[in-house]
Amino acid sequence: MKQTTIGHETPQVTARDKVMGVALYGGDLKMPGMLHLKVLRSPHAHARIVHIDTAAARALPGVHLVLTGEDTPERLSGVMHKQHRVLATGKVRFIGEEVVAVAAVDEDTAKDALDLIRVEYEELPAVLNPAHALLQGTIEVHQGTGNIAHEYDICKGDVDKAFETAVAVYEATYETHSQYPGYLEPMATVAWVGSNDRLNVWTPTQMPFLQRMRFAEALDRPVSSIRVIQATTGGGFGGKTVEECNSLICAWVATKTRRPVRFLNSRLDDFQGARASVPERIWLKMGVDAHGVIVAKDVRIIAECGAYAGLAPEVLQVSVMRSDNMHHTLKNVRSHATLVYTNCPPRGAFRGFGGTQMTFCVSSHLSVLADRIGMDPIDLHTLNAVRSGDVTVHGFQVGSSGLTECLAQVRKEMDWDEKRRRSKGTGSKRRGIGVGAAIHVSGNRAMGNWDGSTVVLKMSPDGRVMLFTGEADIGQGANTMLAQICAHELSIPISHVTVMALDTDSSPYGLGSVASRVTVTAGPAAIKASKEVLGKLLALAAIKLGVPEAKLQFENGEIFGESSGTSESGLVRVSYGDLARLHIYRHGGEGLQVTATYDPPTVLANSEQYGNVAPAYSFAAQGVEVEVDVETGRVSIVDTYISDDCGKALNPLAVHGQSCGAVTQGIGWTLYEHLHYQDCQLMNGNFADYTMPTADSIPTIRSGIIESIDPNGPYGAKGASETSIVPGAGAIANAVFDAIGVRINALPITPEKILAGLAELKKLEVSETESEHAGV
């Protein structure tokens, strides 16, 4: 086809349905006889369940079923640690844990029934925070654990000897906090038992096949008896992986009522039930030599997973070691990390998946070290930046790296050198500029020894294509990317490709949308499948047209060639539709369908966390200019520019849109968003009190793309935009310091912390002045 969408701005193939209100979200589906589900949540952070009286609730007209933990399967489920029953049994471990489920004819009746349930608890001491969790004699959240969920201990090279060669060494402790996913659509699931006693679950999920495995494990039933259908998903950001309990409880209740059941989270339900990001306390020590080369890095982390481990151990693993791979110069690194249980709500996956926490510290650190040796921070980042072809300290084989180009783009677009030289101002408002850099994976071989993807293509008798995949589109544009690839390879309009709704009964197996993996795994599978379809078409066309296959051409849904050896020489052609019909209606014919799988040449990391775990690695750099009001402490972002190395940008429109969204989440985490807990009680579980960034607090976000062209990605593409959430916090903290000389190491950067820092700075200046006078 003369025109292709690859590399061109392309509207999402799902956009029209969403804009027109046709797309069906979890809260939209209604079925005959459908019941409505609500859950009673624990009011205590830690308590034994002594007795539950549900008699009054069961007697309420319109109530069909009331279930407690004792009614659920005894089999425990979980990601790394098997800790969960469907509903709490024996004791509750956090405020908001699901204790009783009620199914009724409508939501109001279900809510009324919750008010009639009486639960007798015996309160236990609560584990309030990580420091408390590790004190000798503290009660255990899970018996026999010592409140430790997981530990990492990694050492490469000779760290102590390397520090001796450094001319500048800096160490500091940082605090990062939890961030709520903040998706527009709260969790909403509809489940029903259909023919052959099969459980059907219709839910917005990032990982339908892994959800199916989780249901099989938790509900103690064969995986083949469960069907998961992905509803249109209104944002995921990690919060709609295999950790949330909305879909699990709904699935279980449906098996007991034998009627369709819908469970729609209120926003408070979602705040209490969603897995927010993992908070971490990080001590970091780094050293550089006289030229700015990073010679050593030492890390200690205490992280909190809350009441259950979930995916938090995997998140912590990323914090521990991924940022090390951003620097080709780093050969000596030592890391120790401990993940602890508390009686706060469980933490888990979030966009950036542990990269944001550590990169905040590293970017802050490198800015300090650059100042100490009289070097520009961008120059220090660039000197140490990993290059294409490098093998990192943890065994990452970097096929492409545009990190130096990202830094150069930020330098130019932010007018970095000029703004670094200018006066910060002497009035109440001071301006400063900062930079941060980041690495992220594109795919990650961590779930068993497979990180592959399968695509099935079916060509209809009219020449149009249906594409089946097990990878979820959660708003990021996965379906558009696959449609673009198929259309490009077959030389047909993108409108002639339909990516089918993800259904575990009909879709090929896939791990889902995590670790920025869909483009680099499903993309090559789609190319392979498309080429196989084209091969079948060409072979059949050669017979039909009497033209050797090698001399055939194809464009815009037709195959054509020069006919020779007949009385009517000239151009002959046949449409894909005619060939698809001929593929069926002939002796031994069949529908035109192919299946193609791609599993990248990566490895599972060994016990020392060494190995090339991803087929590609993405990079980003961000520059931020802030204005700080020294009278109020308010930080305003004046300008920001994000440069995203995504390999080949298959759809620049989608890359820019997703990058800007990621930057916005990074700004929210750094300046505004903060889940406030008082004695493990969430105090701001609604959008009125949980301060997410709004349009008036976000500047025009400018973004650029670096096309480093990865050797393993489809057409050189790799994961895009998730990396863009990672560098923001460090860039903002560095800009604040540049403006007012106060370094904030505990997020979020609030006006109170700014004013306290300025007060301490003033005390220090007064003390230094007094010392000078005393010496005169």
PDB file of N, CA and C in Angstrom, residues 376 415-424 433 738:
ATOM      1  N   ASP A 376      28.007  20.118  35.033  1.00  0.00           N
ATOM      2  CA  ASP A 376      26.598  20.279  34.738  1.00  0.00           C
ATOM      3  C   ASP A 376      25.892  18.931  34.911  1.00  0.00           C
ATOM      4  N   ASP A 415      16.026  25.127  26.893  1.00  0.00           N
ATOM      5  CA  ASP A 415      16.986  26.240  26.933  1.00  0.00           C
ATOM      6  C   ASP A 415      17.810  26.156  28.225  1.00  0.00           C
ATOM      7  N   TRP A 416      18.288  24.916  28.462  1.00  0.00           N
ATOM      8  CA  TRP A 416      18.910  24.545  29.727  1.00  0.00           C
ATOM      9  C   TRP A 416      20.084  25.438  30.111  1.00  0.00           C
ATOM     10  N   ASP A 417      21.027  25.620  29.207  1.00  0.00           N
ATOM     11  CA  ASP A 417      22.261  26.336  29.556  1.00  0.00           C
ATOM     12  C   ASP A 417      21.983  27.785  29.924  1.00  0.00           C
ATOM     13  N   GLU A 418      21.078  28.423  29.179  1.00  0.00           N
ATOM     14  CA  GLU A 418      20.742  29.814  29.482  1.00  0.00           C
ATOM     15  C   GLU A 418      20.036  29.922  30.830  1.00  0.00           C
ATOM     16  N   LYS A 419      19.098  29.021  31.099  1.00  0.00           N
ATOM     17  CA  LYS A 419      18.349  29.099  32.355  1.00  0.00           C
ATOM     18  C   LYS A 419      19.209  28.720  33.559  1.00  0.00           C
ATOM     19  N   ARG A 420      20.212  27.896  33.353  1.00  0.00           N
ATOM     20  CA  ARG A 420      21.124  27.571  34.459  1.00  0.00           C
ATOM     21  C   ARG A 420      21.966  28.777  34.863  1.00  0.00           C
ATOM     22  N   ARG A 421      22.238  29.644  33.891  1.00  0.00           N
ATOM     23  CA  ARG A 421      23.097  30.801  34.172  1.00  0.00           C
ATOM     24  C   ARG A 421      22.339  31.988  34.752  1.00  0.00           C
ATOM     25  N   ARG A 422      21.050  32.033  34.550  1.00  0.00           N
ATOM     26  CA  ARG A 422      20.297  33.222  34.913  1.00  0.00           C
ATOM     27  C   ARG A 422      20.171  33.372  36.432  1.00  0.00           C
ATOM     28  N   SER A 423      19.783  34.560  36.859  1.00  0.00           N
ATOM     29  CA  SER A 423      19.519  34.815  38.269  1.00  0.00           C
ATOM     30  C   SER A 423      18.256  34.086  38.706  1.00  0.00           C
ATOM     31  N   LYS A 424      18.240  33.605  39.926  1.00  0.00           N
ATOM     32  CA  LYS A 424      17.068  32.889  40.436  1.00  0.00           C
ATOM     33  C   LYS A 424      15.963  33.857  40.863  1.00  0.00           C
ATOM     34  N   ILE A 433      15.591  25.187  37.612  1.00  0.00           N
ATOM     35  CA  ILE A 433      15.443  24.174  36.576  1.00  0.00           C
ATOM     36  C   ILE A 433      16.148  22.899  37.022  1.00  0.00           C
ATOM     37  N   ASP A 738      17.405  24.161  42.841  1.00  0.00           N
ATOM     38  CA  ASP A 738      18.037  25.187  42.013  1.00  0.00           C
ATOM     39  C   ASP A 738      17.409  26.549  42.271  1.00  0.00           C
TER      40      ASP A 738
END
